[in-house]
């Protein structure tokens, strides 16, 4: 029997291809396999089926001998259905190891609509034994889970999510974008149905408002009411279905979310109006049910689009690495293969107009690269032989041959995505407080509505239900629930577009309260690139150009960072042989038959002075000597970043003290501090000394930020209230930091502080508006002054005000640092 025959015998053509259950008539879920399209019964089966096929395990369907069991209780965690995800080969694509021995993965989750959904998912997962932490990214409908594989299986996590109504699958950018697009199209269809129904129902309802209590007459009254009923029914049963599904999920999991009062209001208005129509007595408010549904759907669609627009950068980052690459074999032949199959050591060809498929080093060619997606810098940068390139950057001009150093999940773009997901591992305190407040407010709204209904049953029993409905609608805490997460999402997106990646959510809460910022020196305030600053010629027969070329010939045999300072001065007619490197002292070699030395004065020429007689002693000095006779002094330095002085001045203007802590010698540290206008500085600081200084400042009650880039900065980065890692920081420094600067500009620190302060103001404004609206709107509604349709309009408007206010953060202008002090010229 063939595989196709076996499948035909196993399941009916109209049944779900994954589980064999019946498929609803309007089910949109399908799986394409072997050129045929197979129906699926639910999004959960669709998620599992696509993940199995995309994971290269399509043979499971071709050769299976039985269908997976379906328990009667849908709430039970059916781990057997998801057991395929425990396959080690499949997990290798999306499960990654942590430093503490655990693992983590990012999942794309369906069904997330608001902050209550995020709370429910995190609460359910975090309660499982073996789960270290889970965090929902509301903007992109993702969840990052860290767990101990020895204590809990990955399939159990997926089963638990499906059991509470949130089917998930491993996150892949392209599939996630398609799924979000499908979801948005369904939302738009529901909104269109609600809009058409609302307008037509309003057309049949307006005459009753104009005619007053007398109505239009018996026949017209009945006709218009039945027409309104017919038009409202599809709005309630189709357009409002997501609210009812969310309410069922919340109640099933014993959680009061936003969908509970919404569903009560819509269902109550529809059922009460239908009953009044059937018995021929009572008020009819079909227009309010349709209008409430339309405004809620419109507000939710605008909110989702706003969050996705703010979070779109994260999705773009996830898909920034090209899908394919051109690998060169030992003979130079080109082979096209998936970029995911590249490994360290491969040579790849990057043509103009193509993306760099992995991190690497240029072996051949020179070109301009657009790194704006990764660094936020708009202008392309020039790269040549020996320069590093980052996967995801875009080649603009000329072909490049690149030797791969890190690919796949190890590439910098993938690590940045992982750091982004980590930012949601722990919500800021203000976000947790807002979520708890919204949860308690829902309960209070239900109690107030019940009390209002009881009171009006004694005052005017005929109006009791509609007054209660208005209270339920007007006080729905949607705006309160949106106030904090919408502002945080907008701020994260704003900072990322400007080149600051926040890797911990608490960073935004700490930024506005900073008192002091401590900088490392080399690679932080300076470029971290040693350059030749000055040449002093001691020979009367040699020119500066020739002596510099002699030094470059010696340094050509060295891998020390100092060698880069002389690279541009090499000449093909001057070469050195028999070069010997003396660690900590210098280089010795033979040029044109004469012995030369370059390095410390006591090594190059034992009788030479320790430093030149010309000018002040600044920077690092090297002496070039020919056969023991001094020929030239070379001053090496590390230039400050272009905006270092402006950043220091801008921080001081914002009331933040600036301090320099360096492990370098006193002379260069003092010179840099004076050049940048930093009053407090310390030289020769060890990692332990830096941490001690940080703790001393914190003991005085100061909130301290640390900016560094090296392994020696890791202890103080970990101890700071907020830690910034530079764009060229070591991997260890980046993982210990709360934020990563994606580009070389220090001015982004000032912008991060400004955005943090603006976010704090914005959240306070949103919470203040949401609370003020509910407090002001509730009394008139309880007194019967607000009809249901006006309550629906007011509730939706309040939510849109909160979203619009949060989106102002994305349009905040960058700080004006033009008037700040430039770098002072070195004496």
mmCIF file of N, CA, C and O in Angstrom, residues 749-782:
data_model
loop_
_atom_site.group_PDB
_atom_site.id
_atom_site.type_symbol
_atom_site.label_atom_id
_atom_site.label_comp_id
_atom_site.label_asym_id
_atom_site.label_seq_id
_atom_site.Cartn_x
_atom_site.Cartn_y
_atom_site.Cartn_z
ATOM 1 N N UNK A 749 22.909 58.226 24.107
ATOM 2 C CA UNK A 749 22.671 58.142 25.544
ATOM 3 C C UNK A 749 21.766 59.278 26.008
ATOM 4 O O UNK A 749 20.854 59.076 26.814
ATOM 5 N N UNK A 750 22.025 60.465 25.499
ATOM 6 C CA UNK A 750 21.201 61.622 25.856
ATOM 7 C C UNK A 750 19.776 61.416 25.362
ATOM 8 O O UNK A 750 18.797 61.690 26.074
ATOM 9 N N UNK A 751 19.672 60.902 24.142
ATOM 10 C CA UNK A 751 18.336 60.672 23.589
ATOM 11 C C UNK A 751 17.580 59.617 24.392
ATOM 12 O O UNK A 751 16.369 59.720 24.597
ATOM 13 N N UNK A 752 18.290 58.579 24.849
ATOM 14 C CA UNK A 752 17.643 57.545 25.650
ATOM 15 C C UNK A 752 17.084 58.131 26.939
ATOM 16 O O UNK A 752 15.971 57.784 27.372
ATOM 17 N N UNK A 753 17.839 59.021 27.567
ATOM 18 C CA UNK A 753 17.358 59.661 28.799
ATOM 19 C C UNK A 753 16.143 60.530 28.512
ATOM 20 O O UNK A 753 15.151 60.514 29.256
ATOM 21 N N UNK A 754 16.183 61.280 27.409
ATOM 22 C CA UNK A 754 15.044 62.128 27.052
ATOM 23 C C UNK A 754 13.799 61.290 26.775
ATOM 24 O O UNK A 754 12.687 61.636 27.200
ATOM 25 N N UNK A 755 13.973 60.177 26.042
ATOM 26 C CA UNK A 755 12.831 59.315 25.746
ATOM 27 C C UNK A 755 12.312 58.671 27.035
ATOM 28 O O UNK A 755 11.098 58.528 27.214
ATOM 29 N N UNK A 756 13.214 58.279 27.936
ATOM 30 C CA UNK A 756 12.778 57.708 29.210
ATOM 31 C C UNK A 756 11.945 58.690 30.010
ATOM 32 O O UNK A 756 10.907 58.325 30.580
ATOM 33 N N UNK A 757 12.386 59.946 30.062
ATOM 34 C CA UNK A 757 11.618 60.955 30.791
ATOM 35 C C UNK A 757 10.278 61.226 30.112
ATOM 36 O O UNK A 757 9.251 61.380 30.783
ATOM 37 N N UNK A 758 10.295 61.280 28.765
ATOM 38 C CA UNK A 758 9.043 61.504 28.040
ATOM 39 C C UNK A 758 8.084 60.335 28.231
ATOM 40 O O UNK A 758 6.868 60.526 28.324
ATOM 41 N N UNK A 759 8.616 59.105 28.295
ATOM 42 C CA UNK A 759 7.768 57.928 28.500
ATOM 43 C C UNK A 759 7.114 57.964 29.874
ATOM 44 O O UNK A 759 5.929 57.635 30.022
ATOM 45 N N UNK A 760 7.870 58.356 30.886
ATOM 46 C CA UNK A 760 7.296 58.458 32.220
ATOM 47 C C UNK A 760 6.157 59.478 32.232
ATOM 48 O O UNK A 760 5.080 59.221 32.802
ATOM 49 N N UNK A 761 6.385 60.632 31.597
ATOM 50 C CA UNK A 761 5.306 61.635 31.524
ATOM 51 C C UNK A 761 4.111 61.092 30.760
ATOM 52 O O UNK A 761 2.949 61.302 31.148
ATOM 53 N N UNK A 762 4.382 60.385 29.666
ATOM 54 C CA UNK A 762 3.309 59.880 28.824
ATOM 55 C C UNK A 762 2.454 58.857 29.566
ATOM 56 O O UNK A 762 1.218 58.873 29.477
ATOM 57 N N UNK A 763 3.117 57.953 30.306
ATOM 58 C CA UNK A 763 2.366 56.947 31.061
ATOM 59 C C UNK A 763 1.504 57.617 32.121
ATOM 60 O O UNK A 763 0.336 57.251 32.333
ATOM 61 N N UNK A 764 2.068 58.608 32.793
ATOM 62 C CA UNK A 764 1.283 59.320 33.805
ATOM 63 C C UNK A 764 0.092 60.035 33.168
ATOM 64 O O UNK A 764 -1.013 60.058 33.737
ATOM 65 N N UNK A 765 0.304 60.625 31.995
ATOM 66 C CA UNK A 765 -0.804 61.278 31.296
ATOM 67 C C UNK A 765 -1.879 60.269 30.916
ATOM 68 O O UNK A 765 -3.077 60.521 31.086
ATOM 69 N N UNK A 766 -1.442 59.117 30.391
ATOM 70 C CA UNK A 766 -2.414 58.102 29.981
ATOM 71 C C UNK A 766 -3.206 57.571 31.164
ATOM 72 O O UNK A 766 -4.432 57.421 31.086
ATOM 73 N N UNK A 767 -2.503 57.241 32.246
ATOM 74 C CA UNK A 767 -3.200 56.745 33.427
ATOM 75 C C UNK A 767 -4.124 57.809 34.005
ATOM 76 O O UNK A 767 -5.257 57.512 34.421
ATOM 77 N N UNK A 768 -3.655 59.042 34.029
ATOM 78 C CA UNK A 768 -4.486 60.124 34.540
ATOM 79 C C UNK A 768 -5.736 60.323 33.707
ATOM 80 O O UNK A 768 -6.841 60.496 34.237
ATOM 81 N N UNK A 769 -5.560 60.279 32.363
ATOM 82 C CA UNK A 769 -6.718 60.441 31.491
ATOM 83 C C UNK A 769 -7.702 59.282 31.666
ATOM 84 O O UNK A 769 -8.913 59.486 31.768
ATOM 85 N N UNK A 770 -7.180 58.049 31.690
ATOM 86 C CA UNK A 770 -8.049 56.883 31.793
ATOM 87 C C UNK A 770 -8.844 56.901 33.103
ATOM 88 O O UNK A 770 -10.057 56.648 33.116
ATOM 89 N N UNK A 771 -8.150 57.199 34.205
ATOM 90 C CA UNK A 771 -8.841 57.251 35.486
ATOM 91 C C UNK A 771 -9.826 58.412 35.540
ATOM 92 O O UNK A 771 -10.960 58.266 36.043
ATOM 93 N N UNK A 772 -9.431 59.575 35.017
ATOM 94 C CA UNK A 772 -10.320 60.741 35.039
ATOM 95 C C UNK A 772 -11.570 60.485 34.205
ATOM 96 O O UNK A 772 -12.691 60.831 34.617
ATOM 97 N N UNK A 773 -11.364 59.870 33.045
ATOM 98 C CA UNK A 773 -12.531 59.585 32.186
ATOM 99 C C UNK A 773 -13.522 58.664 32.901
ATOM 100 O O UNK A 773 -14.726 58.917 32.919
ATOM 101 N N UNK A 774 -13.000 57.571 33.484
ATOM 102 C CA UNK A 774 -13.901 56.630 34.150
ATOM 103 C C UNK A 774 -14.600 57.265 35.345
ATOM 104 O O UNK A 774 -15.793 57.030 35.574
ATOM 105 N N UNK A 775 -13.869 58.071 36.113
ATOM 106 C CA UNK A 775 -14.471 58.707 37.278
ATOM 107 C C UNK A 775 -15.500 59.756 36.885
ATOM 108 O O UNK A 775 -16.520 59.943 37.570
ATOM 109 N N UNK A 776 -15.266 60.474 35.779
ATOM 110 C CA UNK A 776 -16.194 61.516 35.343
ATOM 111 C C UNK A 776 -17.389 60.946 34.595
ATOM 112 O O UNK A 776 -18.499 61.495 34.667
ATOM 113 N N UNK A 777 -17.182 59.860 33.852
ATOM 114 C CA UNK A 777 -18.265 59.313 33.040
ATOM 115 C C UNK A 777 -19.190 58.399 33.835
ATOM 116 O O UNK A 777 -20.365 58.233 33.480
ATOM 117 N N UNK A 778 -18.668 57.806 34.896
ATOM 118 C CA UNK A 778 -19.466 56.830 35.641
ATOM 119 C C UNK A 778 -20.691 57.450 36.325
ATOM 120 O O UNK A 778 -21.802 56.904 36.208
ATOM 121 N N UNK A 779 -20.562 58.575 37.043
ATOM 122 C CA UNK A 779 -21.765 59.128 37.712
ATOM 123 C C UNK A 779 -22.893 59.474 36.752
ATOM 124 O O UNK A 779 -24.050 59.101 37.024
ATOM 125 N N UNK A 780 -22.657 60.196 35.623
ATOM 126 C CA UNK A 780 -23.780 60.466 34.711
ATOM 127 C C UNK A 780 -24.432 59.194 34.175
ATOM 128 O O UNK A 780 -25.650 59.141 34.016
ATOM 129 N N UNK A 781 -23.603 58.185 33.906
ATOM 130 C CA UNK A 781 -24.180 56.937 33.395
ATOM 131 C C UNK A 781 -25.028 56.266 34.456
ATOM 132 O O UNK A 781 -26.112 55.735 34.167
ATOM 133 N N UNK A 782 -24.558 56.276 35.709
ATOM 134 C CA UNK A 782 -25.334 55.661 36.787
ATOM 135 C C UNK A 782 -26.629 56.420 37.054
ATOM 136 O O UNK A 782 -27.624 55.831 37.511
#
